[in-house]
Every structure is written in C-alpha cells, then in structure tokens.
mmCIF file of C-alpha atoms in Angstrom:
data_model
loop_
_atom_site.group_PDB
_atom_site.id
_atom_site.type_symbol
_atom_site.label_atom_id
_atom_site.label_comp_id
_atom_site.label_asym_id
_atom_site.label_seq_id
_atom_site.Cartn_x
_atom_site.Cartn_y
_atom_site.Cartn_z
ATOM 1 C CA MET A 7 56.379 139.497 143.920
ATOM 2 C CA ALA A 8 52.920 139.451 142.330
ATOM 3 C CA LEU A 9 52.779 139.390 138.577
ATOM 4 C CA ILE A 10 51.000 142.196 136.757
ATOM 5 C CA ASP A 11 47.839 141.063 134.955
ATOM 6 C CA VAL A 12 46.801 144.340 133.271
ATOM 7 C CA VAL A 13 49.036 147.102 131.897
ATOM 8 C CA LYS A 14 47.313 150.366 130.908
ATOM 9 C CA TYR A 15 47.781 154.147 131.009
ATOM 10 C CA ASP A 16 45.305 156.371 132.852
ATOM 11 C CA GLY A 17 47.373 159.551 133.210
ATOM 12 C CA PRO A 18 46.789 163.108 131.880
ATOM 13 C CA SER A 19 46.601 163.857 128.142
ATOM 14 C CA ASP A 20 49.559 166.278 128.136
ATOM 15 C CA VAL A 21 52.106 163.477 128.718
ATOM 16 C CA TYR A 22 54.002 162.469 125.571
ATOM 17 C CA ALA A 23 55.892 159.480 127.011
ATOM 18 C CA TRP A 24 55.181 157.456 130.172
ATOM 19 C CA LYS A 25 56.801 154.302 131.566
ATOM 20 C CA PHE A 26 54.664 151.717 133.350
ATOM 21 C CA PRO A 27 56.021 151.641 136.933
ATOM 22 C CA ASP A 28 56.348 147.838 137.291
ATOM 23 C CA GLN A 29 58.566 145.543 135.271
ATOM 24 C CA GLU A 30 57.464 142.137 136.646
ATOM 25 C CA LEU A 31 55.161 140.902 133.918
ATOM 26 C CA GLY A 32 53.895 137.505 133.004
ATOM 27 C CA THR A 33 52.655 135.708 129.965
ATOM 28 C CA TRP A 34 48.944 136.270 129.342
ATOM 29 C CA THR A 35 49.239 139.822 130.725
ATOM 30 C CA GLN A 36 46.672 142.123 129.103
ATOM 31 C CA LEU A 37 48.271 145.211 127.478
ATOM 32 C CA ILE A 38 45.670 147.942 126.849
ATOM 33 C CA VAL A 39 46.604 150.760 124.433
ATOM 34 C CA ASN A 40 44.249 153.713 124.009
ATOM 35 C CA GLN A 41 43.499 155.568 120.805
ATOM 36 C CA SER A 42 46.314 157.882 119.547
ATOM 37 C CA GLN A 43 48.783 155.862 121.675
ATOM 38 C CA GLU A 44 51.499 153.334 120.955
ATOM 39 C CA ALA A 45 53.098 150.968 123.458
ATOM 40 C CA ILE A 46 56.747 149.897 123.153
ATOM 41 C CA LEU A 47 58.292 146.942 125.034
ATOM 42 C CA PHE A 48 61.908 147.346 126.111
ATOM 43 C CA LYS A 49 64.282 144.666 127.378
ATOM 44 C CA GLY A 50 67.831 145.541 128.380
ATOM 45 C CA GLY A 51 67.501 149.015 126.837
ATOM 46 C CA LYS A 52 66.414 147.649 123.444
ATOM 47 C CA ALA A 53 63.010 148.220 121.866
ATOM 48 C CA LEU A 54 61.578 144.762 121.145
ATOM 49 C CA ASP A 55 58.092 145.282 119.813
ATOM 50 C CA SER A 56 55.361 147.931 119.418
ATOM 51 C CA PHE A 57 51.587 147.724 119.879
ATOM 52 C CA GLY A 58 48.900 149.990 118.475
ATOM 53 C CA PRO A 59 45.463 150.877 119.946
ATOM 54 C CA GLY A 60 43.511 147.907 121.356
ATOM 55 C CA ARG A 61 43.879 145.015 123.824
ATOM 56 C CA HIS A 62 46.930 142.782 123.414
ATOM 57 C CA THR A 63 47.849 139.548 125.209
ATOM 58 C CA LEU A 64 51.542 139.196 126.028
ATOM 59 C CA SER A 65 52.116 135.635 124.883
ATOM 60 C CA THR A 66 54.749 133.901 122.841
ATOM 61 C CA ALA A 67 52.430 134.021 119.860
ATOM 62 C CA ASN A 68 52.039 137.800 120.100
ATOM 63 C CA ILE A 69 55.617 138.737 121.033
ATOM 64 C CA PRO A 70 57.929 136.320 119.184
ATOM 65 C CA ILE A 71 60.819 138.784 119.469
ATOM 66 C CA LEU A 72 60.499 138.826 123.250
ATOM 67 C CA ASN A 73 60.273 135.026 123.329
ATOM 68 C CA HIS A 74 63.519 134.815 121.366
ATOM 69 C CA VAL A 75 65.315 137.193 123.755
ATOM 70 C CA ILE A 76 64.275 135.754 127.139
ATOM 71 C CA ASN A 77 63.319 132.197 126.103
ATOM 72 C CA LEU A 78 59.720 132.131 127.377
ATOM 73 C CA PRO A 79 58.091 128.692 127.723
ATOM 74 C CA PHE A 80 54.977 128.005 125.708
ATOM 75 C CA GLY A 81 52.703 127.071 128.589
ATOM 76 C CA GLY A 82 51.838 128.466 131.993
ATOM 77 C CA LYS A 83 51.939 131.975 133.356
ATOM 78 C CA SER A 84 55.694 132.460 133.171
ATOM 79 C CA PRO A 85 57.192 135.618 134.741
ATOM 80 C CA PHE A 86 59.580 137.917 132.932
ATOM 81 C CA THR A 87 60.844 141.484 133.345
ATOM 82 C CA ALA A 88 60.318 144.112 130.681
ATOM 83 C CA GLU A 89 59.618 147.852 130.460
ATOM 84 C CA VAL A 90 56.435 149.117 128.861
ATOM 85 C CA TRP A 91 56.430 152.681 127.476
ATOM 86 C CA TYR A 92 53.360 154.545 126.288
ATOM 87 C CA VAL A 93 53.840 157.237 123.630
ATOM 88 C CA ASN A 94 51.144 159.844 122.926
ATOM 89 C CA LYS A 95 50.877 160.224 119.127
ATOM 90 C CA ALA A 96 48.068 162.806 119.122
ATOM 91 C CA SER A 97 48.873 166.040 117.296
ATOM 92 C CA SER A 98 49.657 169.147 119.341
ATOM 93 C CA ILE A 99 49.085 172.478 117.628
ATOM 94 C CA ASP A 100 50.083 175.092 120.213
ATOM 95 C CA ILE A 101 53.772 174.632 121.004
ATOM 96 C CA LYS A 102 54.877 178.208 121.598
ATOM 97 C CA TRP A 103 58.324 179.601 120.851
ATOM 98 C CA GLY A 104 59.947 183.016 121.089
ATOM 99 C CA THR A 105 63.210 184.921 121.461
ATOM 100 C CA SER A 106 64.241 185.575 125.046
ATOM 101 C CA THR A 107 66.647 188.258 123.798
ATOM 102 C CA PRO A 108 66.633 190.080 120.420
ATOM 103 C CA LEU A 109 68.449 188.350 117.558
ATOM 104 C CA GLN A 110 71.317 190.399 116.116
ATOM 105 C CA ILE A 111 70.709 190.310 112.343
ATOM 106 C CA LYS A 112 72.538 192.246 109.639
ATOM 107 C CA ASP A 113 70.073 194.195 107.519
ATOM 108 C CA PRO A 114 70.875 193.305 103.874
ATOM 109 C CA LYS A 115 69.440 196.577 102.569
ATOM 110 C CA TYR A 116 71.090 199.104 104.908
ATOM 111 C CA ASN A 117 74.123 197.040 106.059
ATOM 112 C CA ILE A 118 73.645 197.646 109.768
ATOM 113 C CA ILE A 119 73.131 195.223 112.676
ATOM 114 C CA VAL A 120 69.482 195.300 113.759
ATOM 115 C CA PRO A 121 68.033 193.600 116.882
ATOM 116 C CA VAL A 122 64.982 191.529 115.942
ATOM 117 C CA ARG A 123 62.445 189.905 118.240
ATOM 118 C CA ALA A 124 60.127 187.139 117.032
ATOM 119 C CA PHE A 125 57.618 184.727 118.515
ATOM 120 C CA GLY A 126 54.970 182.315 117.331
ATOM 121 C CA GLN A 127 53.906 178.700 117.650
ATOM 122 C CA PHE A 128 53.867 175.408 115.782
ATOM 123 C CA GLY A 129 52.279 171.964 115.885
ATOM 124 C CA LEU A 130 53.892 168.550 116.133
ATOM 125 C CA THR A 131 53.126 164.861 115.900
ATOM 126 C CA ILE A 132 55.326 162.005 117.143
ATOM 127 C CA GLU A 133 55.799 159.808 114.074
ATOM 128 C CA ASP A 134 58.574 157.434 115.157
ATOM 129 C CA SER A 135 57.968 156.328 118.761
ATOM 130 C CA ARG A 136 61.195 154.339 119.080
ATOM 131 C CA LYS A 137 63.379 157.153 117.830
ATOM 132 C CA PHE A 138 61.539 159.610 120.086
ATOM 133 C CA LEU A 139 62.061 157.464 123.197
ATOM 134 C CA LEU A 140 65.704 156.672 122.503
ATOM 135 C CA LYS A 141 66.827 160.213 121.542
ATOM 136 C CA LEU A 142 64.709 162.435 123.780
ATOM 137 C CA VAL A 143 63.276 160.552 126.747
ATOM 138 C CA GLY A 144 66.227 158.381 127.780
ATOM 139 C CA THR A 145 66.009 157.208 131.398
ATOM 140 C CA MET A 146 63.221 159.606 132.473
ATOM 141 C CA ARG A 147 60.023 157.998 133.758
ATOM 142 C CA GLU A 148 57.761 160.637 132.198
ATOM 143 C CA PHE A 149 58.114 163.203 129.444
ATOM 144 C CA ASN A 150 55.319 165.762 129.518
ATOM 145 C CA ARG A 151 54.273 168.692 127.369
ATOM 146 C CA GLU A 152 56.236 171.313 129.311
ATOM 147 C CA GLU A 153 59.515 169.398 129.083
ATOM 148 C CA LEU A 154 59.033 168.692 125.378
ATOM 149 C CA SER A 155 58.176 172.331 124.647
ATOM 150 C CA ARG A 156 61.233 173.568 126.544
ATOM 151 C CA HIS A 157 63.520 171.204 124.665
ATOM 152 C CA LEU A 158 62.050 171.960 121.235
ATOM 153 C CA ARG A 159 62.155 175.719 121.827
ATOM 154 C CA GLY A 160 65.889 175.351 122.345
ATOM 155 C CA VAL A 161 66.246 173.433 119.071
ATOM 156 C CA VAL A 162 64.126 176.008 117.206
ATOM 157 C CA MET A 163 65.949 179.053 118.568
ATOM 158 C CA MET A 164 69.332 177.446 117.912
ATOM 159 C CA ASN A 165 68.488 177.391 114.193
ATOM 160 C CA ILE A 166 66.163 180.379 113.779
ATOM 161 C CA THR A 167 68.902 183.057 113.622
ATOM 162 C CA GLY A 168 70.758 181.418 110.738
ATOM 163 C CA ILE A 169 67.548 180.562 108.861
ATOM 164 C CA LEU A 170 66.114 184.068 109.262
ATOM 165 C CA THR A 171 69.351 185.807 108.230
ATOM 166 C CA SER A 172 69.850 183.637 105.140
ATOM 167 C CA TYR A 173 66.231 184.235 104.077
ATOM 168 C CA LEU A 174 66.548 188.038 104.366
ATOM 169 C CA ILE A 175 69.850 188.098 102.465
ATOM 170 C CA GLN A 176 68.582 185.769 99.734
ATOM 171 C CA LYS A 177 65.390 187.816 99.205
ATOM 172 C CA GLY A 178 67.027 191.229 99.797
ATOM 173 C CA ILE A 179 64.403 192.158 102.424
ATOM 174 C CA SER A 180 65.026 194.804 105.067
ATOM 175 C CA THR A 181 64.210 193.980 108.682
ATOM 176 C CA LEU A 182 61.843 196.967 108.676
ATOM 177 C CA GLU A 183 59.834 195.339 105.847
ATOM 178 C CA ILE A 184 59.856 191.771 107.150
ATOM 179 C CA ASN A 185 56.251 191.718 108.418
ATOM 180 C CA ALA A 186 55.033 191.878 104.809
ATOM 181 C CA PHE A 187 56.690 188.488 104.173
ATOM 182 C CA VAL A 188 55.595 186.626 107.334
ATOM 183 C CA ARG A 189 53.616 183.942 105.474
ATOM 184 C CA ASP A 190 56.440 183.030 103.076
ATOM 185 C CA LEU A 191 58.963 183.206 105.921
ATOM 186 C CA SER A 192 56.851 180.843 108.063
ATOM 187 C CA THR A 193 56.747 178.268 105.265
ATOM 188 C CA HIS A 194 60.506 178.569 104.727
ATOM 189 C CA VAL A 195 61.345 178.165 108.431
ATOM 190 C CA GLU A 196 58.946 175.223 108.838
ATOM 191 C CA ARG A 197 60.704 173.404 105.998
ATOM 192 C CA GLU A 198 64.120 173.962 107.597
ATOM 193 C CA ILE A 199 63.063 173.166 111.185
ATOM 194 C CA ALA A 200 61.264 169.994 110.075
ATOM 195 C CA VAL A 201 64.577 168.532 108.960
ATOM 196 C CA GLU A 202 66.106 169.150 112.397
ATOM 197 C CA LEU A 203 63.213 167.614 114.372
ATOM 198 C CA GLN A 204 62.883 164.628 112.067
ATOM 199 C CA ASP A 205 65.951 163.172 113.777
ATOM 200 C CA PHE A 206 63.904 162.979 117.000
ATOM 201 C CA GLY A 207 60.982 161.151 115.347
ATOM 202 C CA ILE A 208 58.855 164.327 115.372
ATOM 203 C CA LYS A 209 56.894 165.799 112.454
ATOM 204 C CA VAL A 210 56.404 169.600 112.445
ATOM 205 C CA HIS A 211 53.328 171.271 110.981
ATOM 206 C CA ASN A 212 51.659 174.692 111.029
ATOM 207 C CA PHE A 213 54.817 176.609 111.973
ATOM 208 C CA TYR A 214 54.187 180.341 111.879
ATOM 209 C CA PHE A 215 55.339 183.700 113.182
ATOM 210 C CA GLU A 216 52.796 185.608 115.264
ATOM 211 C CA ASN A 217 54.905 188.743 115.197
ATOM 212 C CA ILE A 218 58.353 190.008 114.209
ATOM 213 C CA ASN A 219 59.447 193.398 115.503
ATOM 214 C CA VAL A 220 62.419 195.541 116.415
ATOM 215 C CA PRO A 221 62.863 197.413 119.733
ATOM 216 C CA GLU A 222 61.711 200.989 119.217
ATOM 217 C CA ASP A 223 64.158 202.321 121.817
ATOM 218 C CA ASP A 224 67.245 200.783 120.166
ATOM 219 C CA PRO A 225 69.702 203.538 119.012
ATOM 220 C CA SER A 226 70.395 201.917 115.632
ATOM 221 C CA ILE A 227 66.678 201.619 114.849
ATOM 222 C CA SER A 228 66.031 205.229 115.891
ATOM 223 C CA GLN A 229 68.848 206.481 113.657
ATOM 224 C CA LEU A 230 67.691 204.360 110.733
ATOM 225 C CA ARG A 231 64.112 205.603 111.005
ATOM 226 C CA LYS A 232 65.367 209.185 111.198
ATOM 227 C CA VAL A 233 67.394 208.755 107.983
ATOM 228 C CA LEU A 234 64.481 207.095 106.165
ATOM 229 C CA ASN A 235 62.070 209.851 107.228
ATOM 230 C CA LYS A 236 64.545 212.488 106.034
ATOM 231 C CA ARG A 237 64.909 210.785 102.668
ATOM 232 C CA LEU A 238 61.129 210.602 102.306
ATOM 233 C CA GLU A 239 60.879 214.302 103.129
ATOM 234 C CA MET A 240 63.484 215.192 100.493
ATOM 235 C CA ASP A 241 61.701 213.019 97.910
ATOM 236 C CA VAL A 242 58.431 214.823 98.567
ATOM 237 C CA VAL A 243 59.988 218.317 98.448
ATOM 238 C CA GLY A 244 62.176 217.440 95.450
ATOM 239 C CA TYR A 245 65.799 218.147 96.415
ATOM 240 C CA SER A 246 68.852 216.015 97.056
ATOM 241 C CA TYR A 247 71.004 215.270 100.095
ATOM 242 C CA GLN A 248 73.785 217.522 98.711
ATOM 243 C CA GLN A 249 71.372 220.431 98.407
ATOM 244 C CA ASP A 250 70.056 219.795 101.923
ATOM 245 C CA ARG A 251 73.606 219.882 103.337
ATOM 246 C CA SER A 252 74.368 223.113 101.448
ATOM 247 C CA LEU A 253 71.305 224.780 102.921
ATOM 248 C CA SER A 254 72.281 223.613 106.423
ATOM 249 C CA ILE A 255 75.821 225.031 106.023
ATOM 250 C CA LEU A 256 74.453 228.355 104.734
ATOM 251 C CA GLU A 257 72.069 228.590 107.690
ATOM 252 C CA GLY A 258 74.930 227.935 110.124
ATOM 253 C CA ALA A 259 77.150 230.534 108.474
ATOM 254 C CA ALA A 260 74.399 233.141 108.608
ATOM 255 C CA ASN A 261 74.296 232.802 112.380
ATOM 256 C CA ASN A 262 78.035 233.563 112.783
ATOM 257 C CA SER A 263 79.296 237.003 113.771
ATOM 258 C CA GLY A 264 81.317 239.344 111.506
ATOM 259 C CA GLY A 265 84.930 238.912 110.454
ATOM 260 C CA MET A 266 86.955 237.836 107.442
ATOM 261 C CA GLN A 267 86.515 234.111 108.086
ATOM 262 C CA PRO A 268 82.695 234.192 107.868
ATOM 263 C CA LEU A 269 83.008 236.346 104.754
ATOM 264 C CA PHE A 270 85.354 233.836 103.143
ATOM 265 C CA MET A 271 83.047 230.984 104.144
ATOM 266 C CA SER A 272 80.079 232.816 102.620
ATOM 267 C CA ALA A 273 81.890 233.044 99.306
ATOM 268 C CA ARG A 274 82.690 229.328 99.368
ATOM 269 C CA ILE A 275 79.097 228.534 100.338
ATOM 270 C CA GLY A 276 77.839 230.628 97.446
ATOM 271 C CA ASP A 277 79.914 228.545 95.031
ATOM 272 C CA SER A 278 78.653 225.333 96.640
ATOM 273 C CA LEU A 279 75.034 226.405 96.393
ATOM 274 C CA GLY A 280 75.533 227.411 92.791
ATOM 275 C CA ASN A 281 76.742 223.939 91.894
ATOM 276 C CA ALA A 282 74.086 222.198 93.981
ATOM 277 C CA PHE A 283 71.178 224.147 92.521
ATOM 278 C CA ALA A 284 72.536 224.523 88.969
ATOM 279 C CA PRO A 285 69.797 222.352 87.373
ATOM 280 C CA GLN A 286 67.013 224.331 89.050
ATOM 281 C CA MET A 287 68.633 227.667 88.138
ATOM 282 C CA THR A 288 69.015 226.583 84.524
ATOM 283 C CA GLN A 289 65.336 225.699 84.334
ATOM 284 C CA MET A 290 64.376 229.048 85.854
ATOM 285 C CA ALA A 291 66.606 230.917 83.371
ATOM 286 C CA GLY A 292 64.977 229.098 80.493
ATOM 287 C CA ALA A 293 61.518 229.954 81.835
ATOM 288 C CA MET A 294 62.394 233.692 81.879
ATOM 289 C CA ASP A 295 63.909 233.566 78.365
ATOM 290 C CA VAL A 296 67.348 234.435 79.730
ATOM 291 C CA ALA A 297 70.070 232.557 77.850
ATOM 292 C CA PRO A 298 72.478 230.992 80.379
ATOM 293 C CA PRO A 299 76.191 231.294 79.666
ATOM 294 C CA GLY A 300 77.855 228.303 78.073
ATOM 295 C CA ILE A 301 76.173 225.073 76.962
ATOM 296 C CA SER A 302 73.740 223.103 79.163
ATOM 297 C CA CYS A 303 73.856 219.315 78.904
ATOM 298 C CA SER A 304 70.452 217.921 77.932
ATOM 299 C CA ASP A 305 70.954 214.887 80.189
ATOM 300 C CA CYS A 306 72.439 216.122 83.476
ATOM 301 C CA HIS A 307 71.984 219.911 82.929
ATOM 302 C CA THR A 308 75.609 220.633 83.801
ATOM 303 C CA MET A 309 76.829 223.954 82.403
ATOM 304 C CA ASN A 310 79.793 223.675 80.020
ATOM 305 C CA MET A 311 82.069 226.218 78.332
ATOM 306 C CA GLN A 312 81.255 227.467 74.854
ATOM 307 C CA GLY A 313 82.859 225.220 72.249
ATOM 308 C CA ALA A 314 82.963 222.141 74.533
ATOM 309 C CA MET A 315 82.579 218.852 72.629
ATOM 310 C CA PHE A 316 81.588 216.671 75.625
ATOM 311 C CA CYS A 317 79.754 217.336 78.922
ATOM 312 C CA SER A 318 82.074 217.678 81.939
ATOM 313 C CA GLY A 319 79.378 216.208 84.193
ATOM 314 C CA CYS A 320 78.297 213.018 82.406
ATOM 315 C CA GLY A 321 80.544 212.762 79.298
ATOM 316 C CA LYS A 322 77.707 212.970 76.759
ATOM 317 C CA SER A 323 78.552 214.484 73.368
ATOM 318 C CA LEU A 324 77.413 218.117 73.108
ATOM 319 C CA THR A 325 77.676 218.286 69.312
ATOM 320 C CA ALA A 326 74.556 217.934 67.202
ATOM 321 C CA PRO A 327 74.194 214.543 65.488
ATOM 322 C CA ALA A 328 75.142 214.415 61.816
ATOM 323 C CA ALA A 329 72.303 214.855 59.336
ATOM 324 C CA PRO A 330 71.106 211.593 57.775
ATOM 325 C CA PRO A 331 72.150 211.005 54.144
ATOM 326 C CA PRO A 332 69.582 212.039 51.513
ATOM 327 C CA LEU A 333 67.283 209.377 50.079
ATOM 328 C CA THR A 334 68.010 208.053 46.577
ATOM 329 C CA VAL A 335 64.916 207.652 44.395
ATOM 330 C CA LEU A 336 65.057 204.657 42.065
ATOM 331 C CA PRO A 337 64.101 204.956 38.399
ATOM 332 C CA HIS A 338 61.439 202.285 39.014
ATOM 333 C CA ASN A 339 57.906 202.573 40.341
ATOM 334 C CA CYS A 340 55.798 200.259 42.510
ATOM 335 C CA ASP A 341 54.010 197.687 40.313
ATOM 336 C CA LYS A 342 50.881 198.057 42.479
ATOM 337 C CA CYS A 343 50.370 201.810 43.056
ATOM 338 C CA GLY A 344 52.824 203.258 40.524
ATOM 339 C CA LYS A 345 54.583 205.521 43.077
ATOM 340 C CA PRO A 346 58.413 205.829 43.004
ATOM 341 C CA LEU A 347 60.615 203.554 45.147
ATOM 342 C CA VAL A 348 63.746 204.529 47.127
ATOM 343 C CA ALA A 349 67.101 202.744 47.322
ATOM 344 C CA GLY A 350 67.271 199.999 49.956
ATOM 345 C CA ALA A 351 63.488 199.740 50.297
ATOM 346 C CA LYS A 352 61.860 196.339 50.886
ATOM 347 C CA PHE A 353 58.303 197.629 50.715
ATOM 348 C CA CYS A 354 56.557 200.504 48.966
ATOM 349 C CA ALA A 355 56.332 203.527 51.255
ATOM 350 C CA HIS A 356 52.921 204.455 49.791
ATOM 351 C CA CYS A 357 50.929 201.199 49.643
ATOM 352 C CA GLY A 358 53.072 198.714 51.610
ATOM 353 C CA ASP A 359 53.408 196.228 48.732
ATOM 354 C CA ARG A 360 56.615 194.123 48.854
ATOM 355 C CA TYR A 361 59.331 195.236 46.412
ATOM 356 C CA HIS A 362 60.231 192.277 44.165
ATOM 357 C CA ALA A 363 63.321 193.625 42.389
ATOM 358 C CA CYS A 364 64.431 192.153 39.081
ATOM 359 C CA PRO A 365 68.028 190.916 39.540
ATOM 360 C CA SER A 366 68.960 192.400 36.199
ATOM 361 C CA CYS A 367 67.309 195.823 35.865
ATOM 362 C CA GLY A 368 65.850 196.362 39.362
ATOM 363 C CA ALA A 369 62.253 196.866 38.179
ATOM 364 C CA ASP A 370 59.435 195.947 40.596
ATOM 365 C CA THR A 371 57.675 192.801 39.384
ATOM 366 C CA PRO A 372 54.364 191.323 40.547
ATOM 367 C CA GLU A 373 54.618 188.461 43.047
ATOM 368 C CA GLY A 374 54.734 185.064 41.290
ATOM 369 C CA SER A 375 56.006 186.452 37.958
ATOM 370 C CA SER A 376 58.411 184.248 36.032
ATOM 371 C CA HIS A 377 59.934 187.033 33.844
ATOM 372 C CA CYS A 378 60.640 190.719 34.320
ATOM 373 C CA ARG A 379 58.075 192.776 32.417
ATOM 374 C CA GLU A 380 60.663 195.393 31.471
ATOM 375 C CA CYS A 381 63.809 193.442 30.505
ATOM 376 C CA GLY A 382 62.432 189.882 30.133
ATOM 377 C CA THR A 383 64.987 188.313 32.539
ATOM 378 C CA SER A 384 63.930 185.044 34.179
ATOM 379 C CA LEU A 385 63.168 185.748 37.825
ATOM 380 C CA PRO A 386 64.297 183.555 40.779
ATOM 381 C CA LYS A 387 61.911 180.731 41.566
ATOM 382 C CA PRO A 388 61.516 178.024 44.219
ATOM 383 C CA CYS A 389 62.779 174.511 43.457
ATOM 384 C CA VAL A 390 59.934 172.120 42.654
ATOM 385 C CA SER A 391 61.428 169.605 45.108
ATOM 386 C CA CYS A 392 63.271 171.289 48.024
ATOM 387 C CA LYS A 393 61.674 174.771 47.618
ATOM 388 C CA GLU A 394 65.043 176.555 47.843
ATOM 389 C CA THR A 395 65.269 179.718 45.700
ATOM 390 C CA ILE A 396 67.218 179.155 42.484
ATOM 391 C CA ASP A 397 67.927 181.037 39.256
ATOM 392 C CA GLY A 398 64.849 181.376 37.046
ATOM 393 C CA SER A 399 66.585 179.915 33.991
ATOM 394 C CA ALA A 400 68.145 176.928 35.834
ATOM 395 C CA ARG A 401 67.193 173.478 34.526
ATOM 396 C CA PHE A 402 68.315 171.700 37.672
ATOM 397 C CA CYS A 403 68.333 172.716 41.361
ATOM 398 C CA ASN A 404 71.829 173.492 42.645
ATOM 399 C CA HIS A 405 70.745 172.356 46.169
ATOM 400 C CA CYS A 406 69.061 169.000 45.566
ATOM 401 C CA GLY A 407 69.696 168.388 41.794
ATOM 402 C CA ALA A 408 66.006 167.984 40.940
ATOM 403 C CA GLY A 409 64.984 168.818 37.348
ATOM 404 C CA GLN A 410 62.930 171.976 36.901
ATOM 405 C CA ALA A 411 59.923 172.389 34.648
ATOM 406 C CA GLN A 412 60.576 175.015 31.950
ATOM 407 C CA GLY A 413 57.814 177.603 31.639
ATOM 408 C CA GLY A 414 56.962 179.642 28.590
#
C-alpha cells in the first residue's frame, strides 16, 4: 500500500470534525492545517498530539509522543498507521433553537400552568478539540453543522424548561410579562447553558431569545386574559369584584317571573347591595348633609351602632383620642430672647436657642458659662483631658482622674 505524503482538508466550511480517510502514513509526511483549524493524531483511540495552523512534518522530532508509542526509527521513510482528525475552531453565530411543543410552566403570579413557546439562536466555538472529538464525534467519520445543531438543540431544550421556570419564580415575573425581561433572561440562560456545553469542549456566546409567546387559542390563556381585562375594567370604573357580583345577581333576579321566591331573593339582594355599596352611600349621605345612622369608621367606612367603642369592620378605635396634657411654663426665661420656657424643652420655642439649664435652679445660662447668673452654682464643664462632662466644682475628673484648672 502506498504511503501518504500529504495530509490536508479541502472539504466544506460547515464541517466541524473530519477524519482523513487513510491511516497508512509515513515519516516525513506533510500535515497541512488551515487557519481556524486544529489537527489531532489518534493511535489506538488515544489522542497523541495536536497541530495548529501551518505545515508540519511528521517526524520523530515533531511527534515524540507518537515515536514513544509505536517506536519509529530515526531514519528512512518508515510507515505507521494513525488517524488524523481535523477540527473546525471557527466561531458559528447562528445555531438556531426552539420548542417543538409548548413548555408547561407554572405562572408564579397567577398560580396556573401556562404553555410557553420560545425560540432563538446562539453562537459557539470549539475550545477543546480533544474533548469535543471524544465526547461528541466518537466513531463517526464526519460531524457537520446540521448534526451538531441537532445535538445541541437537544441539550438546550433539555435544560431550558428548568432554567426558565426557576428564573420566573425567582424574579416573580408572570409569563404574560416575560417579553419585557428578554435581555436579562437571555444572559441568565446563556450562563447556565454554558456550563452544560463546557463538558463537550464547546464555548457558548451570544445566546438570546428571538421571541417568547403563549398560544392565543389555549383555554387557560383565554380565561386569564378575560379575568385581567375584567379587573382592569373594574379599576377604571372604580368598584370591586363583590360589587360587580352583587349587580350581576340583581340583574338575574330582575329577569325572573313573580312568586314568593323571587321576592325573598330580592330582599336578600337588597341587603347584599347595601353592604357592598355602603362606603359609596355614606359618601353620598355626607354630600347631601344627611347624617347617617350610627358611627362611620374613618378608615374602612363601615357603619357601627351608636356607642360602639371599636369598628366591627377593621377593629379601629372609634373613641376620640385623649386631649394632650397642658404645657407647664417654667419660671425662667430664655437667656437670648427673654421669652418664657416650657417644661421638658431643649430649645427655646421662640428663637431656637439651646436651653442650658442650671442643675440647681433651672435658669437658662449662656453657652460656655462657668456659673449660674441667678444662683451662682458651678455649671458642668468638660474635662481638660478626656472631655467628658463633669461637675463644675470638681478638682479632678471622675473618668480619667486628670486635675482640673479652677476658674474664678
């Protein structure tokens, strides 16, 4: 069998891994590796050496690992068998993915199961050629773009449901609001998917969602939209769900024929409507200067019996708060403006000057004074050493023991 003199790849650019068809090589064979490619030599299923872009001569000097395995002689054109794999390391940016069937996701806001469809694309680069060949390619002779995309779509979709659900629950986002968070969600999913594909020697980049939607004809989605539209309508008009139900019951009763049962139902409905619209009726009575019976709670507007101490609707006290105690005017005036001071004051209510009370008589003294101007008592002063406040007549600090200078 003739020995191969030149090993090179001339196939299409969409092939990620390709095995040279012949295994009968010889020393001094020229191995040509194109840009963005890497060549791996295999012997007995083990990766022996790798070669980057350029021209390489398969000799004992260039492949010492191979020489050690098959014991190549140093001279001559010795034959040997080995597999040569080419791996395309160029970046691909348009690997598409999508859900073949809607994902069943529990909406964290409305607690219902919602079908969600999503699709998008991502880019990839083969970083570890050996790991890629051993874990993905196996015994195949060629691994092209279509086969890689099909395999990676399976890996992505296997993880996307759990990642998407955990993200929605963690952020408290409804499936109907998810399109507003597509950018953050894309970054989150890319980070999670990258960990999964790293085991195959693949680096993921530019993962994003092109669209996330829910089937419009799904019964759960139709019911949810109906409820949300009804709530929006009630918010705009300004009445509650209880009031809306009371009006619906009254309308149904009005369509019934005569008899005692409709009459009894009308009486019950009247009571229900009275309770439902009590706040609005109370406001209308106040607007017409008509005093409603009983006591209306200022918080929830529930009507209560005369003499009630607490509201039967919210529990708030219905009694008026006790009057605050009267202010006590001190027999001393502010040293700055001369206006009277009140008990418990820290500042003058007229000029804002701080109240420096004498510990003996309570008179207001100017800041920095050493003696009260009314009774002559020595005022508290800061220690000359530790600055703690001490008695004005103290000779030594009771905190640090430092001697104090005695003023006149």
